[in-house]
Amino acid sequence: MPEDSVFVGADREDDGPLAWLGDCLVSTAEDEAARRQAALFAERLPWLTAAQRAEIERAFAADWAAASRAIDARVSARSAELVIEYATRYRFLRTRCLLAVAAGIGVVSGVLGVALLVAR
């Protein structure tokens, strides 16, 4: 993980087989949900022939899966934007905190130096 990275999982270039497996499982679950929704939709149309029903289910499932993948892509892109935004904010706050600590140390050193001079 790069030194700048402040969030776990912020760099996903080298996630390996486990990430691939996870992506496959999510994709399979989304496809199954699309098929279930297509079947539920087609059940509301009892006048369809078997061929029409199969075509409606296929088209509905394809549209559902495409919409789901589009939403996933938008969420993923927004997530990447937020990681960058939060990392930038974290670095700013970390720098500000370190400067405050350094200023505090400087003030304490100055007060102690003056106190030692007065004590002599």
PDB file of C-alpha atoms in Angstrom:
ATOM      1  CA  MET A   1       0.000   0.000   0.000  1.00  0.00           C
ATOM      2  CA  PRO A   2       1.413   3.405  -0.838  1.00  0.00           C
ATOM      3  CA  GLU A   3       2.584   5.518   2.051  1.00  0.00           C
ATOM      4  CA  ASP A   4       0.019   8.237   1.213  1.00  0.00           C
ATOM      5  CA  SER A   5      -2.890   5.848   1.274  1.00  0.00           C
ATOM      6  CA  VAL A   6      -4.850   6.401   4.453  1.00  0.00           C
ATOM      7  CA  PHE A   7      -7.783   4.077   3.813  1.00  0.00           C
ATOM      8  CA  VAL A   8      -7.746   0.302   3.838  1.00  0.00           C
ATOM      9  CA  GLY A   9      -8.497  -0.900   0.331  1.00  0.00           C
ATOM     10  CA  ALA A  10      -7.693   2.449  -1.258  1.00  0.00           C
ATOM     11  CA  ASP A  11      -5.389   0.798  -3.792  1.00  0.00           C
ATOM     12  CA  ARG A  12      -7.148  -2.067  -5.563  1.00  0.00           C
ATOM     13  CA  GLU A  13      -4.633  -2.720  -8.346  1.00  0.00           C
ATOM     14  CA  ASP A  14      -3.313  -5.925  -6.794  1.00  0.00           C
ATOM     15  CA  ASP A  15      -6.250  -7.533  -5.010  1.00  0.00           C
ATOM     16  CA  GLY A  16      -5.669 -10.894  -6.665  1.00  0.00           C
ATOM     17  CA  PRO A  17      -7.866 -13.957  -6.888  1.00  0.00           C
ATOM     18  CA  LEU A  18     -10.000 -13.222  -3.828  1.00  0.00           C
ATOM     19  CA  ALA A  19     -11.209  -9.931  -5.283  1.00  0.00           C
ATOM     20  CA  TRP A  20     -11.890 -11.639  -8.596  1.00  0.00           C
ATOM     21  CA  LEU A  21     -13.870 -14.356  -6.818  1.00  0.00           C
ATOM     22  CA  GLY A  22     -15.822 -11.753  -4.865  1.00  0.00           C
ATOM     23  CA  ASP A  23     -16.628  -9.875  -8.064  1.00  0.00           C
ATOM     24  CA  CYS A  24     -17.813 -13.126  -9.676  1.00  0.00           C
ATOM     25  CA  LEU A  25     -20.044 -13.924  -6.698  1.00  0.00           C
ATOM     26  CA  VAL A  26     -21.583 -10.453  -6.735  1.00  0.00           C
ATOM     27  CA  SER A  27     -22.142 -10.642 -10.485  1.00  0.00           C
ATOM     28  CA  THR A  28     -23.758 -14.073 -10.183  1.00  0.00           C
ATOM     29  CA  ALA A  29     -26.032 -12.855  -7.385  1.00  0.00           C
ATOM     30  CA  GLU A  30     -27.056  -9.819  -9.458  1.00  0.00           C
ATOM     31  CA  ASP A  31     -27.817 -12.018 -12.465  1.00  0.00           C
ATOM     32  CA  GLU A  32     -29.923 -14.343 -10.301  1.00  0.00           C
ATOM     33  CA  ALA A  33     -31.822 -11.380  -8.837  1.00  0.00           C
ATOM     34  CA  ALA A  34     -32.465 -10.121 -12.365  1.00  0.00           C
ATOM     35  CA  ARG A  35     -33.857 -13.513 -13.400  1.00  0.00           C
ATOM     36  CA  ARG A  36     -36.092 -13.648 -10.296  1.00  0.00           C
ATOM     37  CA  GLN A  37     -37.450 -10.168 -10.981  1.00  0.00           C
ATOM     38  CA  ALA A  38     -38.033 -11.060 -14.635  1.00  0.00           C
ATOM     39  CA  ALA A  39     -39.998 -14.154 -13.648  1.00  0.00           C
ATOM     40  CA  LEU A  40     -42.095 -12.146 -11.175  1.00  0.00           C
ATOM     41  CA  PHE A  41     -42.807  -9.567 -13.863  1.00  0.00           C
ATOM     42  CA  ALA A  42     -43.794 -12.188 -16.430  1.00  0.00           C
ATOM     43  CA  GLU A  43     -46.139 -13.860 -13.905  1.00  0.00           C
ATOM     44  CA  ARG A  44     -48.270 -10.701 -13.965  1.00  0.00           C
ATOM     45  CA  LEU A  45     -48.887 -11.274 -17.675  1.00  0.00           C
ATOM     46  CA  PRO A  46     -50.756 -14.607 -17.746  1.00  0.00           C
ATOM     47  CA  TRP A  47     -51.876 -14.241 -21.388  1.00  0.00           C
ATOM     48  CA  LEU A  48     -48.344 -14.644 -22.774  1.00  0.00           C
ATOM     49  CA  THR A  49     -47.385 -17.736 -24.708  1.00  0.00           C
ATOM     50  CA  ALA A  50     -44.378 -19.718 -23.473  1.00  0.00           C
ATOM     51  CA  ALA A  51     -42.153 -18.192 -26.178  1.00  0.00           C
ATOM     52  CA  GLN A  52     -43.372 -14.665 -25.409  1.00  0.00           C
ATOM     53  CA  ARG A  53     -42.875 -15.233 -21.699  1.00  0.00           C
ATOM     54  CA  ALA A  54     -39.322 -16.491 -22.268  1.00  0.00           C
ATOM     55  CA  GLU A  55     -38.524 -13.462 -24.460  1.00  0.00           C
ATOM     56  CA  ILE A  56     -40.027 -11.026 -21.926  1.00  0.00           C
ATOM     57  CA  GLU A  57     -38.040 -12.659 -19.114  1.00  0.00           C
ATOM     58  CA  ARG A  58     -34.824 -12.576 -21.149  1.00  0.00           C
ATOM     59  CA  ALA A  59     -35.249  -8.904 -22.095  1.00  0.00           C
ATOM     60  CA  PHE A  60     -36.326  -7.875 -18.593  1.00  0.00           C
ATOM     61  CA  ALA A  61     -33.410  -9.733 -16.975  1.00  0.00           C
ATOM     62  CA  ALA A  62     -30.947  -8.186 -19.427  1.00  0.00           C
ATOM     63  CA  ASP A  63     -32.292  -4.676 -18.756  1.00  0.00           C
ATOM     64  CA  TRP A  64     -32.301  -5.273 -14.988  1.00  0.00           C
ATOM     65  CA  ALA A  65     -28.721  -6.558 -15.033  1.00  0.00           C
ATOM     66  CA  ALA A  66     -27.547  -3.646 -17.204  1.00  0.00           C
ATOM     67  CA  ALA A  67     -29.191  -1.135 -14.862  1.00  0.00           C
ATOM     68  CA  SER A  68     -27.657  -2.868 -11.852  1.00  0.00           C
ATOM     69  CA  ARG A  69     -24.187  -2.777 -13.401  1.00  0.00           C
ATOM     70  CA  ALA A  70     -24.613   0.904 -14.290  1.00  0.00           C
ATOM     71  CA  ILE A  71     -25.539   1.675 -10.689  1.00  0.00           C
ATOM     72  CA  ASP A  72     -22.551  -0.349  -9.465  1.00  0.00           C
ATOM     73  CA  ALA A  73     -20.261   1.616 -11.788  1.00  0.00           C
ATOM     74  CA  ARG A  74     -21.630   4.953 -10.528  1.00  0.00           C
ATOM     75  CA  VAL A  75     -21.271   3.883  -6.891  1.00  0.00           C
ATOM     76  CA  SER A  76     -17.731   2.651  -7.539  1.00  0.00           C
ATOM     77  CA  ALA A  77     -16.762   5.910  -9.248  1.00  0.00           C
ATOM     78  CA  ARG A  78     -18.240   7.973  -6.409  1.00  0.00           C
ATOM     79  CA  SER A  79     -16.453   5.780  -3.887  1.00  0.00           C
ATOM     80  CA  ALA A  80     -13.136   6.441  -5.630  1.00  0.00           C
ATOM     81  CA  GLU A  81     -13.880  10.187  -5.607  1.00  0.00           C
ATOM     82  CA  LEU A  82     -14.624  10.061  -1.879  1.00  0.00           C
ATOM     83  CA  VAL A  83     -11.419   8.151  -1.137  1.00  0.00           C
ATOM     84  CA  ILE A  84      -9.435  10.895  -2.874  1.00  0.00           C
ATOM     85  CA  GLU A  85     -11.444  13.644  -1.171  1.00  0.00           C
ATOM     86  CA  TYR A  86     -11.110  12.113   2.300  1.00  0.00           C
ATOM     87  CA  ALA A  87      -7.409  11.342   1.831  1.00  0.00           C
ATOM     88  CA  THR A  88      -6.792  14.961   0.828  1.00  0.00           C
ATOM     89  CA  ARG A  89      -8.751  16.210   3.834  1.00  0.00           C
ATOM     90  CA  TYR A  90      -6.913  13.788   6.144  1.00  0.00           C
ATOM     91  CA  ARG A  91      -3.515  14.992   4.916  1.00  0.00           C
ATOM     92  CA  PHE A  92      -4.581  18.616   5.449  1.00  0.00           C
ATOM     93  CA  LEU A  93      -5.792  17.916   8.993  1.00  0.00           C
ATOM     94  CA  ARG A  94      -2.692  15.835   9.793  1.00  0.00           C
ATOM     95  CA  THR A  95      -0.431  18.691   8.621  1.00  0.00           C
ATOM     96  CA  ARG A  96      -2.447  21.214  10.625  1.00  0.00           C
ATOM     97  CA  CYS A  97      -2.217  19.035  13.734  1.00  0.00           C
ATOM     98  CA  LEU A  98       1.530  18.568  13.351  1.00  0.00           C
ATOM     99  CA  LEU A  99       1.996  22.323  12.939  1.00  0.00           C
ATOM    100  CA  ALA A 100      -0.087  22.945  16.068  1.00  0.00           C
ATOM    101  CA  VAL A 101       2.010  20.441  18.029  1.00  0.00           C
ATOM    102  CA  ALA A 102       5.235  22.006  16.734  1.00  0.00           C
ATOM    103  CA  ALA A 103       3.956  25.478  17.667  1.00  0.00           C
ATOM    104  CA  GLY A 104       2.971  24.192  21.115  1.00  0.00           C
ATOM    105  CA  ILE A 105       6.410  22.694  21.623  1.00  0.00           C
ATOM    106  CA  GLY A 106       7.952  25.983  20.542  1.00  0.00           C
ATOM    107  CA  VAL A 107       5.831  27.961  22.980  1.00  0.00           C
ATOM    108  CA  VAL A 108       6.601  25.581  25.855  1.00  0.00           C
ATOM    109  CA  SER A 109      10.316  25.678  25.006  1.00  0.00           C
ATOM    110  CA  GLY A 110      10.231  29.458  24.963  1.00  0.00           C
ATOM    111  CA  VAL A 111       8.410  29.674  28.296  1.00  0.00           C
ATOM    112  CA  LEU A 112      10.828  27.185  29.871  1.00  0.00           C
ATOM    113  CA  GLY A 113      13.791  29.101  28.453  1.00  0.00           C
ATOM    114  CA  VAL A 114      12.497  32.362  29.904  1.00  0.00           C
ATOM    115  CA  ALA A 115      11.767  30.650  33.232  1.00  0.00           C
ATOM    116  CA  LEU A 116      15.325  29.277  33.367  1.00  0.00           C
ATOM    117  CA  LEU A 117      16.778  32.698  32.614  1.00  0.00           C
ATOM    118  CA  VAL A 118      14.666  34.317  35.305  1.00  0.00           C
ATOM    119  CA  ALA A 119      15.552  31.589  37.819  1.00  0.00           C
ATOM    120  CA  ARG A 120      19.287  32.290  37.525  1.00  0.00           C
TER     121      ARG A 120
END
